[in-house]
XYZ file of C-alpha atoms in Angstrom:
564
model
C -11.761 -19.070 -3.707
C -8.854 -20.668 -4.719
C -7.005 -17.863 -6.014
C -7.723 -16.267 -2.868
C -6.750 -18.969 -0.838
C -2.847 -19.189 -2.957
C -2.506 -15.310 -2.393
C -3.054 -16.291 1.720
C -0.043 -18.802 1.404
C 1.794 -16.579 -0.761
C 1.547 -14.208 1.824
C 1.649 -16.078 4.945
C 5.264 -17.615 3.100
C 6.476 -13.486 2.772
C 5.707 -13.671 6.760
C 7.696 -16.660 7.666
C 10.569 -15.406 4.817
C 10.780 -11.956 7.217
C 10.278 -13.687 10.414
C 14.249 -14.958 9.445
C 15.979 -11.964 7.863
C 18.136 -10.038 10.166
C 16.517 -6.334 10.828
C 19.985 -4.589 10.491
C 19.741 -6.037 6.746
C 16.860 -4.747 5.505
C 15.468 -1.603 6.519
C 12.703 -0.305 5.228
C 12.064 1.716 2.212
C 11.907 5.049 3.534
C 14.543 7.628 3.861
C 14.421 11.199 5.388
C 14.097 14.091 2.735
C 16.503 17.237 2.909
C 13.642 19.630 4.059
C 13.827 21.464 7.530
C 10.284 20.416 8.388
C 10.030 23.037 11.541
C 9.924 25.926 8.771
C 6.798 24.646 7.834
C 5.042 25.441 11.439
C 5.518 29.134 10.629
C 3.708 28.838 7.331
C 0.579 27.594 8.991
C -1.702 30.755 9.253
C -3.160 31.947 12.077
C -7.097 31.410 13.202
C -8.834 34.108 12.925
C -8.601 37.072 15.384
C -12.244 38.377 15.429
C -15.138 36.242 13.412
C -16.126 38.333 9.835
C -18.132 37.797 7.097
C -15.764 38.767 4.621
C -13.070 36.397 5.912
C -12.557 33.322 3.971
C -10.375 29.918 4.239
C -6.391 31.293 3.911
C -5.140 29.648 0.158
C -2.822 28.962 1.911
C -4.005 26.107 3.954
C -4.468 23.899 0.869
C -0.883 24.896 -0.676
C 0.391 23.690 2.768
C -2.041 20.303 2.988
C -0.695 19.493 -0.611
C 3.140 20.336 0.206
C 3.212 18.283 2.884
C 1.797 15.402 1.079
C 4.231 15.418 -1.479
C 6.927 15.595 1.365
C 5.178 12.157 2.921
C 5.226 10.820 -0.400
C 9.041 11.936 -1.281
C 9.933 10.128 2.566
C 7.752 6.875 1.447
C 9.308 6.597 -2.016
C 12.953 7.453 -1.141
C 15.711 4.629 -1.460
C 19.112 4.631 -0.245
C 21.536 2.715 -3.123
C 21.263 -0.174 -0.279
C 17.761 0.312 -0.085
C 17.288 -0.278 -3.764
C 19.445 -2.915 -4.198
C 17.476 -4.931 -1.323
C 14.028 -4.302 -2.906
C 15.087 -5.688 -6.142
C 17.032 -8.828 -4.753
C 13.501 -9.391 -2.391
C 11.619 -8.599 -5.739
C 13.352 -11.258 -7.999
C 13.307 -13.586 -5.332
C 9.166 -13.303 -4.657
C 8.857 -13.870 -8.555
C 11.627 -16.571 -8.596
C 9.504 -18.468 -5.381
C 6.194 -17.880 -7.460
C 7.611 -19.628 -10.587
C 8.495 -22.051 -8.501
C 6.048 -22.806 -6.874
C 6.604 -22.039 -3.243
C 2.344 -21.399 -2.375
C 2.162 -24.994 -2.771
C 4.801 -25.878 -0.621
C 4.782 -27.495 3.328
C 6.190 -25.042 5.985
C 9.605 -27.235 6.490
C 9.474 -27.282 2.511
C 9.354 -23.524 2.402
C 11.885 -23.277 5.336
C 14.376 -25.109 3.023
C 13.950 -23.366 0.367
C 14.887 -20.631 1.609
C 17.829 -21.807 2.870
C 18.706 -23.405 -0.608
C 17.590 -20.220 -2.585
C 17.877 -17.671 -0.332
C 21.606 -16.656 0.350
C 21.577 -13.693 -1.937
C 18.713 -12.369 -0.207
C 19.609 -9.163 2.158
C 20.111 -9.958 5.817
C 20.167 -13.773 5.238
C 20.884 -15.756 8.381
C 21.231 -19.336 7.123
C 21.733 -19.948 11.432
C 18.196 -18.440 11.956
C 16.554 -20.725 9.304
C 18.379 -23.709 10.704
C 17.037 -23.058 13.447
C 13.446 -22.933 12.701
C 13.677 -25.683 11.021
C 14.806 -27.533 14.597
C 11.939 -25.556 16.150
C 8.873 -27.491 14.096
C 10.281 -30.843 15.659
C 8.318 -31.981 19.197
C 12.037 -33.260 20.247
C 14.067 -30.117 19.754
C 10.550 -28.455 21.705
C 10.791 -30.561 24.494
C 14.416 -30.077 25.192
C 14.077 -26.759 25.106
C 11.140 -26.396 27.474
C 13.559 -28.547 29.980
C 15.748 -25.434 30.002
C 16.381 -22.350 32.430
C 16.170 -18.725 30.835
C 19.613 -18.678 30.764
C 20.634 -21.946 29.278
C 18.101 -21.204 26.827
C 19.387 -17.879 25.717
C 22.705 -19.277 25.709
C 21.632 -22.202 23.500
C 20.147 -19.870 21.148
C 22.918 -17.379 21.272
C 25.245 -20.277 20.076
C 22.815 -21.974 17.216
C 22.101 -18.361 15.888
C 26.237 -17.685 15.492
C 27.753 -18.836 12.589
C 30.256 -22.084 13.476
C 33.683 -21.251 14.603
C 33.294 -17.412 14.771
C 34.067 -14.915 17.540
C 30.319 -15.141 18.015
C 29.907 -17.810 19.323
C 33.416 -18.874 21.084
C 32.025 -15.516 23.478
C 28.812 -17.134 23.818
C 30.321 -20.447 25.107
C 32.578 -18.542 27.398
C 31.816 -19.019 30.841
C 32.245 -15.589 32.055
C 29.878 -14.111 29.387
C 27.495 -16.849 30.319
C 27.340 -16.102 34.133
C 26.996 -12.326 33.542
C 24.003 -12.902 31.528
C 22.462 -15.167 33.882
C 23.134 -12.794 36.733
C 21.174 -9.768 34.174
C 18.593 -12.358 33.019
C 18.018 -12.889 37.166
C 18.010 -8.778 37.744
C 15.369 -9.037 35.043
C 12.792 -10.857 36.685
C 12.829 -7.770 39.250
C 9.865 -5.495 37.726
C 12.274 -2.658 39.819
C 15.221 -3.112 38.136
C 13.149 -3.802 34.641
C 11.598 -0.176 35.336
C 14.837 1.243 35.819
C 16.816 -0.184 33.010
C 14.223 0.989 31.060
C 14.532 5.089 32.171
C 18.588 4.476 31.415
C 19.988 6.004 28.327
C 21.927 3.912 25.808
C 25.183 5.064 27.390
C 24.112 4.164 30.894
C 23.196 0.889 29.260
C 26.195 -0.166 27.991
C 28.347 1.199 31.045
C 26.389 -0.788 32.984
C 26.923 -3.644 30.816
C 30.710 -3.455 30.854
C 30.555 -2.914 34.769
C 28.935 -6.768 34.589
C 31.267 -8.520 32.494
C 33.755 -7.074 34.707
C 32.640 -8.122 37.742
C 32.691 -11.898 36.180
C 36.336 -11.597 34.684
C 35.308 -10.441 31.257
C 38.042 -6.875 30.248
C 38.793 -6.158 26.986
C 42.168 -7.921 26.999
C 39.690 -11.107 27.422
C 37.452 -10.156 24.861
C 40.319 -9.899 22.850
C 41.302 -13.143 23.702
C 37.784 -15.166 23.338
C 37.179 -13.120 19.704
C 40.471 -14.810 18.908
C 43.425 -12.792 16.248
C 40.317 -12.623 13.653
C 41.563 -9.159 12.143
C 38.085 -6.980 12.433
C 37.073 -4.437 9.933
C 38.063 -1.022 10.785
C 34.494 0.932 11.392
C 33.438 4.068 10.925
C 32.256 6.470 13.686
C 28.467 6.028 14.840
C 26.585 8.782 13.787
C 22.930 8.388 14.491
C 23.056 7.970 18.191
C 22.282 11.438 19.472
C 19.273 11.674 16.487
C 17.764 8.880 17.567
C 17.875 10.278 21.406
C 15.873 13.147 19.672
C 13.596 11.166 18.195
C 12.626 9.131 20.994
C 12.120 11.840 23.151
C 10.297 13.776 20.804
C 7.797 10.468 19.759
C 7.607 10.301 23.691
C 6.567 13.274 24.397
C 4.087 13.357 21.420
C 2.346 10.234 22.692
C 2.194 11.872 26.312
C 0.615 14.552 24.956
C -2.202 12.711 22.836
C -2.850 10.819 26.209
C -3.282 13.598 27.896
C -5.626 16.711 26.406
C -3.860 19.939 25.309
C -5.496 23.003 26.277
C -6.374 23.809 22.888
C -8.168 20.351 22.530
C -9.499 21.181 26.100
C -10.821 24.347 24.744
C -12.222 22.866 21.678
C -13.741 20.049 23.614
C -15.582 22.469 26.041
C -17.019 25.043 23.138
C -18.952 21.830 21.765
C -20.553 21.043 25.038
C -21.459 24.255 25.570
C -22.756 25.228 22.630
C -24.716 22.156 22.172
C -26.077 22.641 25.774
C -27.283 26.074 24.965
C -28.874 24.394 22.017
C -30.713 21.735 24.156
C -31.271 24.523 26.081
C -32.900 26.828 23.915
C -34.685 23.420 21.978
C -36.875 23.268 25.409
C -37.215 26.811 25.641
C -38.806 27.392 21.479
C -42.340 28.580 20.901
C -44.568 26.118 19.331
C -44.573 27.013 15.528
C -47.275 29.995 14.448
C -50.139 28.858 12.210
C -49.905 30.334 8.539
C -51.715 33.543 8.982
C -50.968 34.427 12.229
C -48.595 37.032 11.729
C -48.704 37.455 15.595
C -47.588 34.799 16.234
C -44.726 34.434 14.076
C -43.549 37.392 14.625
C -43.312 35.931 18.379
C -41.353 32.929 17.071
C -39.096 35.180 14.754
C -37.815 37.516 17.884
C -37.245 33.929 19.951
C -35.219 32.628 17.190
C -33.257 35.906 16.717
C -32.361 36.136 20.432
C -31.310 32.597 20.115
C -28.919 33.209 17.078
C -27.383 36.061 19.245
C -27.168 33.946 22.238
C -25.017 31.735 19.801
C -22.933 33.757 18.252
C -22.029 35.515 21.986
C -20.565 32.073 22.809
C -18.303 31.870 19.826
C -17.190 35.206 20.576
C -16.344 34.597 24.446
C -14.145 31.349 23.319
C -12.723 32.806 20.129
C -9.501 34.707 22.054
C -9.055 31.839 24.128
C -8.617 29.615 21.604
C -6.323 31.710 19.301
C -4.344 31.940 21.998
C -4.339 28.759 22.940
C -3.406 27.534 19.165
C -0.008 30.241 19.159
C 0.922 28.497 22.659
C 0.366 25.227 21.020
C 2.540 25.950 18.381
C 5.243 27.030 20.325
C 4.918 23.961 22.642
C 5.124 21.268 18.986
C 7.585 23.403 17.416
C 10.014 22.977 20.664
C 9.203 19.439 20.872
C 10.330 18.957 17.476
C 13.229 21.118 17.152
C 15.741 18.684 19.042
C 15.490 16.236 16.803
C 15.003 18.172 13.289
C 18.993 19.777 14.861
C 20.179 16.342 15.075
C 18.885 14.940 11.724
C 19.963 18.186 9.836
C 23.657 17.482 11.657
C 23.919 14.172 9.986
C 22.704 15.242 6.657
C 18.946 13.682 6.865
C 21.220 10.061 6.907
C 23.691 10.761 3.822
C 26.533 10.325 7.086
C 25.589 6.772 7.979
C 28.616 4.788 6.850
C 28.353 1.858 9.026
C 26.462 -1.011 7.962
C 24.872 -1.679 11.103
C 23.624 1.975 11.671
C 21.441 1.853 8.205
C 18.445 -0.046 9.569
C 18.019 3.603 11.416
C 17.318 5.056 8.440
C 13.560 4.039 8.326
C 12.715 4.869 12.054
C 14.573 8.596 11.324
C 12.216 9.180 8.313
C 9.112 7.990 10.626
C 10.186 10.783 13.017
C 10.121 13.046 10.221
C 6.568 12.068 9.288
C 5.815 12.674 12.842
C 6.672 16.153 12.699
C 4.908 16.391 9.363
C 1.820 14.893 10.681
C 1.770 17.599 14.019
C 2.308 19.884 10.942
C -1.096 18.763 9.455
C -2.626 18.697 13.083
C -1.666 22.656 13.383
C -3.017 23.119 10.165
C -6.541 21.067 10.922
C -7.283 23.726 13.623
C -6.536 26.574 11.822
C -9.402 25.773 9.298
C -11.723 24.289 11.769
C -11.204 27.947 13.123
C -12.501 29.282 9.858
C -14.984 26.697 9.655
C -16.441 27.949 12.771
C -16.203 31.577 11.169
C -18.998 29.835 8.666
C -21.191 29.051 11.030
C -21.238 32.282 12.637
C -21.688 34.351 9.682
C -24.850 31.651 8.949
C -26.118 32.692 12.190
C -25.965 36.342 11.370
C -27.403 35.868 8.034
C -30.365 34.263 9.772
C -30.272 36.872 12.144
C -30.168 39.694 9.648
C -33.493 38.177 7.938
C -36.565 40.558 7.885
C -39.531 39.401 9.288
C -42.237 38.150 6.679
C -45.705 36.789 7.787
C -46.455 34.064 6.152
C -50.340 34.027 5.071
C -52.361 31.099 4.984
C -51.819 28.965 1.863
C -54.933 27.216 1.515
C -57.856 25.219 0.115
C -61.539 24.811 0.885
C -63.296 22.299 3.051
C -64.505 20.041 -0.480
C -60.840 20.374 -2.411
C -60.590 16.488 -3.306
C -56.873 14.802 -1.986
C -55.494 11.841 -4.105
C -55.249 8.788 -1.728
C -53.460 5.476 -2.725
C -55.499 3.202 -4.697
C -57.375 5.726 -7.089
C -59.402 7.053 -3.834
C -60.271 10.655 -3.371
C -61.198 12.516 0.200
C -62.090 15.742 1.263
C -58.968 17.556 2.811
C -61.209 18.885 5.625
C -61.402 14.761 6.630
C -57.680 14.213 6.123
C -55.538 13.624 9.205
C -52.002 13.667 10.551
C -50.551 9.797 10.117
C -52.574 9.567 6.759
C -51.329 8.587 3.652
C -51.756 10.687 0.709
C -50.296 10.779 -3.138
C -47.202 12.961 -3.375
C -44.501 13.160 -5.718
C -40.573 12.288 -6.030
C -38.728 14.418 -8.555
C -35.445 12.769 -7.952
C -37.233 8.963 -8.931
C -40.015 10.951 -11.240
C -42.625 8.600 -9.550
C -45.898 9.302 -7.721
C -45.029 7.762 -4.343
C -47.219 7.420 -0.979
C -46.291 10.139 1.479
C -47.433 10.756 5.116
C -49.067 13.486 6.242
C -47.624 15.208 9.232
C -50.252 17.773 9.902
C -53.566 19.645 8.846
C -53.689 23.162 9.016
C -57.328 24.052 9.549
C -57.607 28.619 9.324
C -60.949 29.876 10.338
C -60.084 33.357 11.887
C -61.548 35.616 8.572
C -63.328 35.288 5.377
C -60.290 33.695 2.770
C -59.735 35.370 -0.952
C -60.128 32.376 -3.558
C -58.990 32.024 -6.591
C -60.509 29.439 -9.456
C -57.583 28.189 -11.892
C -58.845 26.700 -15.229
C -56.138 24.095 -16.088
C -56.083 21.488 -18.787
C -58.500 22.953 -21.540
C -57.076 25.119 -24.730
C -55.862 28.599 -23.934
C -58.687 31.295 -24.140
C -56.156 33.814 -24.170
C -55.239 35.242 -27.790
C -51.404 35.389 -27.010
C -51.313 31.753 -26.380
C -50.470 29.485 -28.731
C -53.134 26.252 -28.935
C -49.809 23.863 -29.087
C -49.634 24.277 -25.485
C -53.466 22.682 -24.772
C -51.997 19.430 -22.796
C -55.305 17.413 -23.789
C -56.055 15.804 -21.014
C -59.308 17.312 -19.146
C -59.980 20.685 -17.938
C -59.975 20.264 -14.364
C -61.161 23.214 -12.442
C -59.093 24.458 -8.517
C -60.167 26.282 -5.950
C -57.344 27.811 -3.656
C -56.053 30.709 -2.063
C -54.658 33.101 -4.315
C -50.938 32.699 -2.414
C -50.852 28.412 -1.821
C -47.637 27.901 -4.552
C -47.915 24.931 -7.204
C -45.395 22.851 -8.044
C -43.728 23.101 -11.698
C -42.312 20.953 -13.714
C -38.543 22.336 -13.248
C -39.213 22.074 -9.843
C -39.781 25.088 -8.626
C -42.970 26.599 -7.411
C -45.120 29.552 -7.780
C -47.939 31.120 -6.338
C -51.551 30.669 -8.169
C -51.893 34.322 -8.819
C -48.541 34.697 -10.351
C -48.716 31.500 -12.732
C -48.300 31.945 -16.134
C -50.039 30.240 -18.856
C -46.296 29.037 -20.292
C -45.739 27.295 -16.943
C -45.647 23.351 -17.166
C -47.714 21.814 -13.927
C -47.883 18.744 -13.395
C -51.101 16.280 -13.449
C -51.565 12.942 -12.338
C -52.566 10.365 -14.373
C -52.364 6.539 -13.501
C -48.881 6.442 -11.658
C -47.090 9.178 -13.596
C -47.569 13.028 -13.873
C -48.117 14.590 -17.119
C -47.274 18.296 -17.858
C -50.869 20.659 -17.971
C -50.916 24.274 -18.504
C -52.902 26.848 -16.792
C -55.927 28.192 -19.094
C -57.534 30.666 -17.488
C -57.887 32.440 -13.627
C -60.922 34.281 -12.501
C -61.632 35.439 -8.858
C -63.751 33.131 -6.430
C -65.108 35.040 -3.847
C -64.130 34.026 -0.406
C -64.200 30.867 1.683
C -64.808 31.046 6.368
C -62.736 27.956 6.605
C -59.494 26.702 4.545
C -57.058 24.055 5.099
C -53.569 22.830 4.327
C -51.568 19.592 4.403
C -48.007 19.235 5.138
C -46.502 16.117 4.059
C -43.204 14.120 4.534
C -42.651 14.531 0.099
C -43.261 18.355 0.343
C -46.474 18.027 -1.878
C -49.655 16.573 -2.447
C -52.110 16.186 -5.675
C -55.604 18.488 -5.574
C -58.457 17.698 -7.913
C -55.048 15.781 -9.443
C -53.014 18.960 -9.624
C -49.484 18.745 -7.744
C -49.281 21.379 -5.242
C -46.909 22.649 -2.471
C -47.353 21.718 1.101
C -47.035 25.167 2.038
């Protein structure tokens, strides 16, 4: 807990540290890779034009998925020589604070250190922590709170400028202070607010100028207020019409995931549909045929086959729509993108910002470009949801394909003895569904309680049996004594076709088991393996039953056998 508690503090101290460092000084650590990211919407393949069998997932779908992850992890890693040089001074300075302590320290305590320790950080505003400093006293609060939106901006304005510079003799100038009241004022109107915001940068700033104008501020005053300070010459601004892209681009991509493409539409309505006809055809299905009743399964099998086709018809209808809908879709992200992939190419992915206060655009550029990878990924997604859908209809057609088998009663007679909980023992003509019987759980190798979900009761001809010797020493000469299990003979009577379980797993019919198979007999709470010893014919039974269980099995006369 305490650990935990100094890596909150630690952490909550990083917060406050970037609450105070100017954004134009540190930029993130990303930076746009040289890669025309648009070429990439041409390598995603196509869906599908008509559903096949033979068609499988396009390779390359994962060669895409895994190029553009190593271009998202190129844009993440990249550093400008800025970049890097920031990370390491914020670096030394988190393990310098550590040493010293800083987790340990008050807010005001952490505030000053920073301002003692912190000037070679990047973006370091010594006025902004002074400030904050001010802003923890109730004083400094409640003379602020006295103040109208515009004296407090201008306050700010002039504690945030550094003393004496052309900073903040503007902000004390009268005329700059009444054309800021007079746009604070024009701000309050949720009007004017909506249509400064729909103005482009340019319209902003000529706008701007046409106020401090109208209140006496030209550029010969500007001049004059900045005072003969010589400024730095500075280079041209370069990201301007990029950053236009971008925005409209992001805006435009956020429109558009408010409001459903008609591929999504498309996608949306194939699911309802097809899991309408589903419910549909769920209310519709034949109660499940007996074991025996060929009849009646063969009933059942036609249903289901007319309900695969019914299916598969759907998938069909929607398929052309939806290709075509994913090429229109294409078109429509690769023109949304293409703007603003032309203006980042034009200024060399960033290597043309020169001017220090254009490089905290860096990071938002590369988050475009991660935009257009991620549509890239979204094109991509469809394309093998496409071929996933291909899977399900060649599952369907494999089901439909299936010949029809009748599956024969799998049975026992009226006395066959059912392990019960407890050591107990019941006839399986008694047994009902909701009772609990022994079965068995490979996965845990334990005997386990398992609920029985129905009994299958066949009385409509005279049933083959079949009597399985198991347990005793082999009688026949090609078996070897070594496989006698020891334990008791123990003597089943069962339809020659009801399967037994093995002790691989698998099962097999009683009149194809081999004396080398391993069955499985219960004894106590565990199985042990048993081999079959000998099977003679048993003449026929007028009534023979089944269980089917929740585990899949059941234990007869302590033999594990298949619920079915």
């Amino acid at each position: 807990m305490h650990s935990a508690h100094r890596a909150v503090s630690f952490l909550m101290f990083l917060v406050l540290l970037s609450a105070f460092l100017l954004v134009a000084g540190v930029a993130l650590a990303q930076k746009p890779i040289k890669t025309d990211v648009t070429l990439l919407f041409d390598k995603v393949p196509a869906p599908p034009a008509a559903f096949g069998c033979a068609l499988q997932r396009p390779a390359e779908l994962a060669a895409l998925e895994k190029q553009i992850g190593q271009h998202m992890v190129a844009i993440t890693t990249a550093r400008t020589a800025g970049q890097s040089r920031d990370e390491a001074a914020m670096q030394a300075f988190g393990e310098q604070a550590t040493a010293d302590g800083v987790e340990n320290m008050t807010d005001q305590q952490k505030m000053a250190y920073l301002q003692q320790q912190g000037s070679a950080l990047p973006g370091h505003n010594a006025q902004a922590l002074q400030l904050a400093q001010q802003m923890q006293d109730p004083a400094f609060q409640a003379k602020l709170a006295k103040m109208s939106d515009a004296e407090k901006a201008q306050f700010l304005q002039q504690q945030m400028a550094a003393p004496g510079s052309a900073q903040q003799r503007l902000t004390a100038n009268p005329a700059y202070q009444a054309a800021q009241a007079e746009f604070m004022q024009q701000m309050r109107d949720p009007a004017f607010q909506k249509a400064w915001a729909k103005k482009s940068e340019a319209e902003q700033d000529a706008y701007t100028e046409q106020l401090m104008r109208k209140h006496g501020l030209n550029e010969a005053s500007m001049k004059s207020v900045a005072g003969k300070t010589p400024a730095a010459p500075l280079g041209p601004l370069v990201t301007k019409a990029a950053l236009e892209a971008y925005s409209t681009m992001s805006t435009a991509l956020a429109a558009s995931s408010q409001t459903p493409s008609a591929l999504q539409r498309l996608t949306t309505a194939l699911h309802s549909d097809m899991m309408a006809l589903e419910q549909s055809q769920q209310a519709q299905r034949l109660p499940e045929a007996k074991d025996g009743d060929c009849a009646g399964q063969q009933r059942v099998y036609e249903q289901n086959r007319q309900f695969f086709k019914r299916r598969q018809d759907l998938m069909r209808q929607y398929l052309p729509r939806l290709t075509a809908a994913w090429t229109a879709h294409k078109a429509q992200l690769k023109a949304r993108v293409a703007p603003f992939q032309k203006e980042l190419a034009a200024i060399h992915y960033t290597d043309d910002i020169r001017r220090e206060d254009e490089k905290a655009n860096i990071a938002p550029l590369a988050g475009g470009q991660q935009q257009m990878l991620m549509e890239v990924q979204s094109l991509a997604d469809f394309t093998a949801a496409v071929y996933d859908l291909n899977q399900q209809y060649c599952s369907l057609q494999q089901a439909y394909d299936q010949p029809f088998s009748c599956h024969l009663a799998t049975c026992f007679p009226a006395t066959a003895m059912v392990a019960l909980p407890g050591g107990r023992q019941l006839p399986i003509e008694q047994i009902r569904a909701g009772d609990v019987v022994l079965g068995y759980d490979a996965a845990a190798d334990a005997v386990v309680p398992t609920r029985v979900l129905r009994l299958d009761e066949h009385t409509e001809a005279a049933y083959l049996l079949v009597q399985l010797t198991i347990g005793a020493y082999a009688v026949y000469a090609s078996v070897e004594p070594s496989l006698a299990s020891g334990l008791p003979a123990t003597e089943l009577l069962l339809t020659p076709n009801h399967p037994l379980v093995l002790g691989n797993g698998q099962t097999r019919r009683a009149d194809s088991l081999q004396t080398t198979d391993d069955l499985l007999q219960l004894q106590a709470a565990t199985v042990a393996p048993t081999h079959l010893t000998d099977r003679q014919d048993a003449g026929t039974a007028p009534a023979v039953y089944n269980l089917r269980t929740e585990s899949g099995n059941y234990f007869v006369s302590g033999i594990l056998v298949g619920s079915k």
